[in-house]
Tab-separated table of C-alpha atoms and ligand atoms in Angstrom:
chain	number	residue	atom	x	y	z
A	1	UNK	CA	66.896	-17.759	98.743
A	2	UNK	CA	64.949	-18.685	101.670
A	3	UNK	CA	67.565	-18.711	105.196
A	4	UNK	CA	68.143	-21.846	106.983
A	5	UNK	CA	67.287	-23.043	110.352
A	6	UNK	CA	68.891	-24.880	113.046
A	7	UNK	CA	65.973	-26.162	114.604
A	8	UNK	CA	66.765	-29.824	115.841
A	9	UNK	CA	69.935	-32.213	115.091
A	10	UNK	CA	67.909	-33.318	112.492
A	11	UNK	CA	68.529	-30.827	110.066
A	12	UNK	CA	72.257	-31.899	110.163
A	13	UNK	CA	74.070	-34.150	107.464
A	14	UNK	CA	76.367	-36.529	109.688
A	15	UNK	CA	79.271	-34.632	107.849
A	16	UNK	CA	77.773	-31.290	108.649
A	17	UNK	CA	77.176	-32.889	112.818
A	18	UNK	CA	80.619	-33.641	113.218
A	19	UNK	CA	81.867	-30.397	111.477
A	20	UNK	CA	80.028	-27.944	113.844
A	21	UNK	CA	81.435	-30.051	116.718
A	22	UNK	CA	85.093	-30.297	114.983
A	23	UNK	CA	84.547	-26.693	114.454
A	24	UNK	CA	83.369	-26.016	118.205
A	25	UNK	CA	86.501	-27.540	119.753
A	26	UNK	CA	89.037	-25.794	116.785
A	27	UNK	CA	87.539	-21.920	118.169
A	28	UNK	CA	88.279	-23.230	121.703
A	29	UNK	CA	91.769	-24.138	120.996
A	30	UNK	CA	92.275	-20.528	120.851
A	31	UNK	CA	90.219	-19.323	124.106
A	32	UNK	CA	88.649	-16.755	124.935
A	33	UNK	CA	91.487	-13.489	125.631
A	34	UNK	CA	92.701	-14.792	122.223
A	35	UNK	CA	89.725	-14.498	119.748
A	36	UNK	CA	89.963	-11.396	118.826
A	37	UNK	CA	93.096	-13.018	116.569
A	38	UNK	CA	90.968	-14.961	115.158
A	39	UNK	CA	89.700	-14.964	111.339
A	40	UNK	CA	86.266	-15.183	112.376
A	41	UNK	CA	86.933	-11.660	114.704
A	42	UNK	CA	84.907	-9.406	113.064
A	43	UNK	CA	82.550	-11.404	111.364
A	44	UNK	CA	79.242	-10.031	112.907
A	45	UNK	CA	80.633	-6.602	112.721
A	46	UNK	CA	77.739	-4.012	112.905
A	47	UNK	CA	74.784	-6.958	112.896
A	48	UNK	CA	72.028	-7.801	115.259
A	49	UNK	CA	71.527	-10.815	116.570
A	50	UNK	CA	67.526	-10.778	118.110
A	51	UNK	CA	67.867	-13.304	121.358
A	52	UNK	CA	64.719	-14.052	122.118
A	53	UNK	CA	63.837	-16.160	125.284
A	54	UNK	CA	60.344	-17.160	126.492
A	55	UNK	CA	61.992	-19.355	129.481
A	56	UNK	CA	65.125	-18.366	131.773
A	57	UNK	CA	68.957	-19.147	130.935
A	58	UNK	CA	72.190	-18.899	131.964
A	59	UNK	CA	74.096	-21.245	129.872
A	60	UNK	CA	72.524	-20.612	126.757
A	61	UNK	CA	72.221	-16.879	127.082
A	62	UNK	CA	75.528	-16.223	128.457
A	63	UNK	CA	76.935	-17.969	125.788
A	64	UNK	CA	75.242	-16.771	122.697
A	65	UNK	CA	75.718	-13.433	124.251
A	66	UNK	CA	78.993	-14.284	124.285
A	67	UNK	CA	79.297	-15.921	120.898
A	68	UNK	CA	78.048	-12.691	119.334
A	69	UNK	CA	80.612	-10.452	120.949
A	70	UNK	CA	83.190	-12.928	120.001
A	71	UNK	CA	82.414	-12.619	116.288
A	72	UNK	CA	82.011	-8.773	116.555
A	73	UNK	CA	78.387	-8.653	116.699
A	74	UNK	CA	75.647	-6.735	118.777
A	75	UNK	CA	73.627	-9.251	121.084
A	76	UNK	CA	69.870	-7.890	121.471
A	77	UNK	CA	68.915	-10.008	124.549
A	78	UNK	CA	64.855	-10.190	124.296
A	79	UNK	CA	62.921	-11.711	127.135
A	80	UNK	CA	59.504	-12.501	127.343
A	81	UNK	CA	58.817	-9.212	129.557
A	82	UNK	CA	60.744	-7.477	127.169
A	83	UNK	CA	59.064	-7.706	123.918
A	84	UNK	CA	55.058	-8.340	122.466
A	85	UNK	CA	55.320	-11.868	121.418
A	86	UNK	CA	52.718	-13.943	122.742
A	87	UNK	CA	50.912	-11.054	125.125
A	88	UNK	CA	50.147	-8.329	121.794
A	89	UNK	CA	51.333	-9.855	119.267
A	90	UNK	CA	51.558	-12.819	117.372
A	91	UNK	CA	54.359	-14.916	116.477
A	92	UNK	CA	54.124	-14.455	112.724
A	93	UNK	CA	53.901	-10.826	113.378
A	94	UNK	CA	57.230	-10.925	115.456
A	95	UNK	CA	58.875	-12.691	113.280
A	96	UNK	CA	58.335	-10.511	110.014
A	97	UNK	CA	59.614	-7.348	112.568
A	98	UNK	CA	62.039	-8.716	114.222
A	99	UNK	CA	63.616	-10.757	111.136
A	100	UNK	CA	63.531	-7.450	108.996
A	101	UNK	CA	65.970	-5.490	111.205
A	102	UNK	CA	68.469	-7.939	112.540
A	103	UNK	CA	70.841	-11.185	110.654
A	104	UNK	CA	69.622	-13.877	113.097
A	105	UNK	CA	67.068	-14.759	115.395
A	106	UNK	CA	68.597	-17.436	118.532
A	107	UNK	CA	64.788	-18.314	120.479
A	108	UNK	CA	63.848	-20.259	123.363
A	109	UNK	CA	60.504	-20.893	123.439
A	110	UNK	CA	57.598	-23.755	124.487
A	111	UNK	CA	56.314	-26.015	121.982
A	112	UNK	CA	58.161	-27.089	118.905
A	113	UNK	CA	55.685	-25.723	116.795
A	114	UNK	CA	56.575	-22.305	118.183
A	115	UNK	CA	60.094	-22.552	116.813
A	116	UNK	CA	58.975	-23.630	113.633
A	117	UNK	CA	56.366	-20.825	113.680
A	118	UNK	CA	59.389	-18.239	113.955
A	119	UNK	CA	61.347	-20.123	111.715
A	120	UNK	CA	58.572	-19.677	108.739
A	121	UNK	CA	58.312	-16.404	107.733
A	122	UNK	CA	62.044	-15.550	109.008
A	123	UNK	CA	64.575	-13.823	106.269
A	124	UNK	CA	67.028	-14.537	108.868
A	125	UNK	CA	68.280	-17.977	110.158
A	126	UNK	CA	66.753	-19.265	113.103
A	127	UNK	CA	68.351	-21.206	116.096
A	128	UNK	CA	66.837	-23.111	118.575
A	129	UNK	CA	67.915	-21.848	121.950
A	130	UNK	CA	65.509	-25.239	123.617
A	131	UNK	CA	62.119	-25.766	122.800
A	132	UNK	CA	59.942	-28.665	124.462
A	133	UNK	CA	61.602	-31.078	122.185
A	134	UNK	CA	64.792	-30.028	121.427
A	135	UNK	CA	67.993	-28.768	122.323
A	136	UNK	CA	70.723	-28.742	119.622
A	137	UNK	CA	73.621	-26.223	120.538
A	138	UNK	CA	73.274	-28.513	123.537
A	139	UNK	CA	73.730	-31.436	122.152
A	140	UNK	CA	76.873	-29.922	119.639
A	141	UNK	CA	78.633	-29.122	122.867
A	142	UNK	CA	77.530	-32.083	124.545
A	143	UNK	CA	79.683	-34.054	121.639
A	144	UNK	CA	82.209	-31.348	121.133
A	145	UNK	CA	83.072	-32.473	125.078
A	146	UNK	CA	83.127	-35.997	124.608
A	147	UNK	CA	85.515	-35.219	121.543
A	148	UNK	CA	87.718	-33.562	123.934
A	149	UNK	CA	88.145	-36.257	126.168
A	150	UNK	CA	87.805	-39.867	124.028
A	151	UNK	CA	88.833	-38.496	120.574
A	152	UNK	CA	90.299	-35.587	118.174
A	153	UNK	CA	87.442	-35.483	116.049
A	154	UNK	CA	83.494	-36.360	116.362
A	155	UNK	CA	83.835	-38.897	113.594
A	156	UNK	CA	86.321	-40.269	116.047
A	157	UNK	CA	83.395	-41.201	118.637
A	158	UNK	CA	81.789	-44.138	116.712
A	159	UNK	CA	81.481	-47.006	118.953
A	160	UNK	CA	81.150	-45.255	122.473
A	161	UNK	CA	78.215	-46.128	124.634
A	162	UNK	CA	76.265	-43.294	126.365
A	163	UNK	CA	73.517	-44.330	128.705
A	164	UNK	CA	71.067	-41.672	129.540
A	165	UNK	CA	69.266	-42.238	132.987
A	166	UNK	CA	66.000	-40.187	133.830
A	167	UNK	CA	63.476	-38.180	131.838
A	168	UNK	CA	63.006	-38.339	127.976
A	169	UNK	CA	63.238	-34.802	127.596
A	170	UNK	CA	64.329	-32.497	124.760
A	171	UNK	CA	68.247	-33.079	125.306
A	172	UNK	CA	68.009	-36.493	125.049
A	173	UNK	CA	65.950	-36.739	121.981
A	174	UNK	CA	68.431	-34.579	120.181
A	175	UNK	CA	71.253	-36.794	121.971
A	176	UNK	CA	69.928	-40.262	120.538
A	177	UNK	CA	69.149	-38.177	116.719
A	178	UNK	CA	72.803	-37.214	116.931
A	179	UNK	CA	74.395	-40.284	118.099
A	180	UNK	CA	72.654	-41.892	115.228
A	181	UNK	CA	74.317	-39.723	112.891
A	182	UNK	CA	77.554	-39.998	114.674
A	183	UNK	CA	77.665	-44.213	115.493
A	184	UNK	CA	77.393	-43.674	119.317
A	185	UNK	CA	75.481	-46.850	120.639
A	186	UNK	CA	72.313	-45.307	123.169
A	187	UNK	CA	71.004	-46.698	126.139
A	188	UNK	CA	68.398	-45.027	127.597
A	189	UNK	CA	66.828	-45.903	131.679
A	190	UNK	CA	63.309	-44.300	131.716
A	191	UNK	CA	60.265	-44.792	134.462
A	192	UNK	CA	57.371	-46.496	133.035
A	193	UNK	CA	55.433	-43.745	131.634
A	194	UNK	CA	57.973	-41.558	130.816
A	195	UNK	CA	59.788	-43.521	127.868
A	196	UNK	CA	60.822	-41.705	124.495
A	197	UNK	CA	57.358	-41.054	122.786
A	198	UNK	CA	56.931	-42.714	119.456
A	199	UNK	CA	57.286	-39.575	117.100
A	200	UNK	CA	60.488	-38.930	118.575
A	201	UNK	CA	61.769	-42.591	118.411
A	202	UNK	CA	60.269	-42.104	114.715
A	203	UNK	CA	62.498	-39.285	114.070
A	204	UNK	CA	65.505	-41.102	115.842
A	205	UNK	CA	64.875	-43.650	113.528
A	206	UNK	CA	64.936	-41.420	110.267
A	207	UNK	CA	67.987	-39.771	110.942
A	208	UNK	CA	69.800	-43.198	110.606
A	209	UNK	CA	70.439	-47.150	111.795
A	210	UNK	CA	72.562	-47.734	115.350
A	211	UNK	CA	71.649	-49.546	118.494
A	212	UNK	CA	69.023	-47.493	121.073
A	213	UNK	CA	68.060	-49.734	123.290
A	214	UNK	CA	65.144	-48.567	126.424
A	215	UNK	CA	64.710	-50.281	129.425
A	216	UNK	CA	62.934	-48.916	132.916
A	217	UNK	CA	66.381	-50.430	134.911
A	218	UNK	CA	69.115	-47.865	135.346
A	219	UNK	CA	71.319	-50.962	135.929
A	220	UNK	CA	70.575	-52.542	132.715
A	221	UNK	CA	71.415	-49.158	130.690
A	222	UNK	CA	74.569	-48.347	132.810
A	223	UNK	CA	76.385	-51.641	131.900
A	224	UNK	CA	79.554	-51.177	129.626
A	225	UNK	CA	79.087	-47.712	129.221
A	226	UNK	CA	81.636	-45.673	128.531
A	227	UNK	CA	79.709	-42.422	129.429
A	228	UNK	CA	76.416	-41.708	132.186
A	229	UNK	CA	74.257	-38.532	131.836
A	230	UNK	CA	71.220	-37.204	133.241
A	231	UNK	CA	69.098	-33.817	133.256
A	232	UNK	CA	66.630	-32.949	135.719
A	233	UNK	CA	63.778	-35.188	136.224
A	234	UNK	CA	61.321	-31.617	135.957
A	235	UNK	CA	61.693	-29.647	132.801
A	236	UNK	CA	60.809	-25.882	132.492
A	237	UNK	CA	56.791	-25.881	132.282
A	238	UNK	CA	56.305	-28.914	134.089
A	239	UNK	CA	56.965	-27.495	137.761
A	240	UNK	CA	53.145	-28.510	138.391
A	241	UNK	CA	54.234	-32.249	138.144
A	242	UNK	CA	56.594	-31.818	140.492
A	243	UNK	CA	55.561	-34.010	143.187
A	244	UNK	CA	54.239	-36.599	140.757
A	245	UNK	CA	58.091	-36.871	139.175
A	246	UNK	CA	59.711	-36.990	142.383
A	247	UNK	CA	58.081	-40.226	143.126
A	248	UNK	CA	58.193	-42.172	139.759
A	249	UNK	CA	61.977	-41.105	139.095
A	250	UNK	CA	62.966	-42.877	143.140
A	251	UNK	CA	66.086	-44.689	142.600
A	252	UNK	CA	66.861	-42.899	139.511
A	253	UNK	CA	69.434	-40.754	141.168
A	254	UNK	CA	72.948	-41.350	139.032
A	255	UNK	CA	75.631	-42.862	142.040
A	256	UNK	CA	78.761	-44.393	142.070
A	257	UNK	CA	77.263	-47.340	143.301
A	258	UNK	CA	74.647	-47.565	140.630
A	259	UNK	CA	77.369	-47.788	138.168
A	260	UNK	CA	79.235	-50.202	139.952
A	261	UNK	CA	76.623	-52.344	140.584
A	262	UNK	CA	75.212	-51.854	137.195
A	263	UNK	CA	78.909	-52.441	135.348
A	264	UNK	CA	79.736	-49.474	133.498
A	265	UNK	CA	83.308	-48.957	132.291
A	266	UNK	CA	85.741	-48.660	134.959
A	267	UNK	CA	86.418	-45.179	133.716
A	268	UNK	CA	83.306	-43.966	133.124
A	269	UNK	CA	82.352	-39.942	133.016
A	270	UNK	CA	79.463	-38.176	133.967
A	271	UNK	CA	77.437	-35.565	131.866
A	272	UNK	CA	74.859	-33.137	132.946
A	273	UNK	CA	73.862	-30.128	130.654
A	274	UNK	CA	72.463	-28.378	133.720
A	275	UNK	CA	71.022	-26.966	135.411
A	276	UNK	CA	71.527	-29.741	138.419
A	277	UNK	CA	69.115	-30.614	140.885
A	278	UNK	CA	70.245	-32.698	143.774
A	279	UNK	CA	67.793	-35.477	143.700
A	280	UNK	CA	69.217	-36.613	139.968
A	281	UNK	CA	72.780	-37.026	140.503
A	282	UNK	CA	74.949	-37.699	143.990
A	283	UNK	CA	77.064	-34.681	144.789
A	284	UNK	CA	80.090	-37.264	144.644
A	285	UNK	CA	79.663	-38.054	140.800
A	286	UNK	CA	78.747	-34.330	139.902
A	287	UNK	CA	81.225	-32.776	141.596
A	288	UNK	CA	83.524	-36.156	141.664
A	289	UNK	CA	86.616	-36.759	139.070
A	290	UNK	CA	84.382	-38.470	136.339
A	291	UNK	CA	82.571	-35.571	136.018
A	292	UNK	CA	82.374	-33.425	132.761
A	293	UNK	CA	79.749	-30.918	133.761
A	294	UNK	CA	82.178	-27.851	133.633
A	295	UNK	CA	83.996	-28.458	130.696
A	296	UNK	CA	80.424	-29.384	128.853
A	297	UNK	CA	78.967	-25.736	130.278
A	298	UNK	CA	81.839	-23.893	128.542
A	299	UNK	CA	81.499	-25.791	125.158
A	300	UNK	CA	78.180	-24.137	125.112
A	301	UNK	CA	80.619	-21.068	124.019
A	302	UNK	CA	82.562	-22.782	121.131
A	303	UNK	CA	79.578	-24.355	119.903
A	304	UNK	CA	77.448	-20.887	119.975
A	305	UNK	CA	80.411	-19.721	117.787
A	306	UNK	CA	80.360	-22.632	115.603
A	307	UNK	CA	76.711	-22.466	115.224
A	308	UNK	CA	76.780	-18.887	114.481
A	309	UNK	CA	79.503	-19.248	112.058
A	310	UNK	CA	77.444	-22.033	110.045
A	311	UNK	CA	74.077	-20.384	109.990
A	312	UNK	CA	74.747	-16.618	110.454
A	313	UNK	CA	78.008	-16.097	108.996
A	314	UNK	CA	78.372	-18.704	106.500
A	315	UNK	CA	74.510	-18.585	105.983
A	316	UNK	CA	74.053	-22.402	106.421
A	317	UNK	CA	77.211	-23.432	104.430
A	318	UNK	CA	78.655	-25.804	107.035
A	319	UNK	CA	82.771	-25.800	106.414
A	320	UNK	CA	85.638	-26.438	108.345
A	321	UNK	CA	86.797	-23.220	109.978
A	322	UNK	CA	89.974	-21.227	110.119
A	323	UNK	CA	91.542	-20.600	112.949
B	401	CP	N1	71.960	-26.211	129.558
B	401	CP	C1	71.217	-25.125	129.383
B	401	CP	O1	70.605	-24.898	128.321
B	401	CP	O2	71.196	-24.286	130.451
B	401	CP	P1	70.382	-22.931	130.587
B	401	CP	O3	68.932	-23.302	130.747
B	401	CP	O4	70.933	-22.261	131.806
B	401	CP	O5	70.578	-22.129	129.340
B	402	NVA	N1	65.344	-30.459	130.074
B	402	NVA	C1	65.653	-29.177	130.633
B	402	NVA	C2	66.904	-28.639	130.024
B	402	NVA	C3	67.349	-27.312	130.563
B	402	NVA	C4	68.578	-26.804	129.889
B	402	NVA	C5	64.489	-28.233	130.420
B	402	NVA	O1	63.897	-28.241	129.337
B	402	NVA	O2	64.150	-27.501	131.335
């Protein structure tokens, strides 16, 4: 039986969605000094997990690192000066080796296809660490957050409003494919010329009805939401249209003030998957009482776990866990 992939949000059932983000918030009730009591403790005992980065990380690596020595496991941290892919060797080659000595393969690479390339001729499951157009574990802990502090359970999140103000990058397209499984309503503030491209709203679109609405005025997007987020305006590999960015996103920065004067809910919170660069977001919301950023940088952990558990341990059976 061929392994399965986390790849994008996409290959998520609703039910399965909320579960890994039910499941995500269930391993953190227990924290970290206490997971070695967990069921789960010894799950990964004497396996491999091949981490394989083509792009830096601290979030994402420490946290599947993490994950793995949490369920017992041996993390095999492979950067892109580390090992042949893409320099000798090519990717179908790596994964055939790499697949046939280890039980999963976590990769950050470039393009989409790249992922899907690995994911091919894997006999291990394959998780998407971020690739140009997605970011899933991101997006499970992004939820797995907002769970924390609007609901008990992601099925519980129907109905809230997220506006995202800034690029159309990876995280959001996997935010607006998940909040259509999940019922959250999207917003999304884009320049013009940066908007979500029309295979992604296409794939949005398959994975189920709800509101998205686009609109180039941060103002517009902001009002009545319950929640504002925003990544950097300059993704890894576009550093070269730096100065180009800087320009088009002006007046794109998330403020107090734009919310205000935009009418988002008096108790609106702030998300950011970092890493945070000043000219997207004021210091005053980042660092300000609204502010989620922390809390959403640890569930990175519980959802590395939860992932781990679905595809790895459970080998793509997505159940409620034990605690
Ligand atoms: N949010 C996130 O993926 O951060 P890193 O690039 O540091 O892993
Ligand atoms: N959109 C950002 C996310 C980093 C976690 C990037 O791709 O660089």
């Amino acid at each position: 039986k061929p392994p399965r992939h986390l790849l994008s949000i996409s290959n998520l059932t609703p039910t399965e969605l909320s579960t890994l983000v039910n499941n995500a918030t269930r391993h953190r009730s227990l924290g970290i000094n206490n997971f070695p009591l967990s069921p789960l403790a010894n799950a990964l005992s004497h396996k491999n997990i091949a981490l394989i980065f083509s792009k830096r990380s601290s979030r994402t690596r420490v946290s599947t690192e993490s994950a793995v020595v949490a369920l017992g496991g041996h993390p095999m941290f492979l950067g892109s000066g580390d090992i042949q892919l893409n320099v000798n060797e090519s990717l179908y080659d790596t994964s055939r080796v790499i697949s046939s000595m280890t039980s999963g393969m976590v990769a950050r690479v470039g393009p989409h296809s790249d992922i899907v390339g690995l994911a091919k001729d894997s006999t291990v499951p394959v998780i998407n660490a971020l690739c140009d157009t997605h970011h899933p574990m991101q997006i499970i802990a992004d939820f797995a957050t907002l769970t924390q502090s609007y609901a008990t359970t992601a099925e519980g999140l129907k109905g809230l409003k997220i506006a995202w103000v800034g690029d159309a990058n990876n995280v959001l397209f996997d935010m607006c494919i998940g909040a259509r499984k999940l019922g959250i309503e999207m917003a999304v503030a884009t320049p013009s010329g940066y908007e979500l491209p029309a295979a992604i709203k296409a794939e949005i679109d398959q994975a189920g009805e709800g509101k998205l609405s686009e609109t180039t005025s941060p103002l517009e997007a902001v009002k009545d939401a319950d929640v504002i987020v925003t990544d950097t305006w300059v993704s890894m590999g576009q550093e070269e249209e730096s100065q180009k960015r800087m320009k088009a996103f002006a007046g794109y920065q998330v403020t107090e003030e734009m919310a205000r004067k935009g009418g988002a809910k008096k108790d609106w919170r702030f998300m950011h998957c970092m890493p945070r660069h000043p000219e997207e977001v004021s210091d005053e919301v980042f660092y300000g009482g609204r502010s989620l950023v922390f809390p959403e940088a640890e569930n990175r952990l519980w959802s590395a776990i939860s992932v781990l558990e679905g595809f790895v341990v459970n080998g793509g059976d997505i159940k409620k866990t034990i605690v």
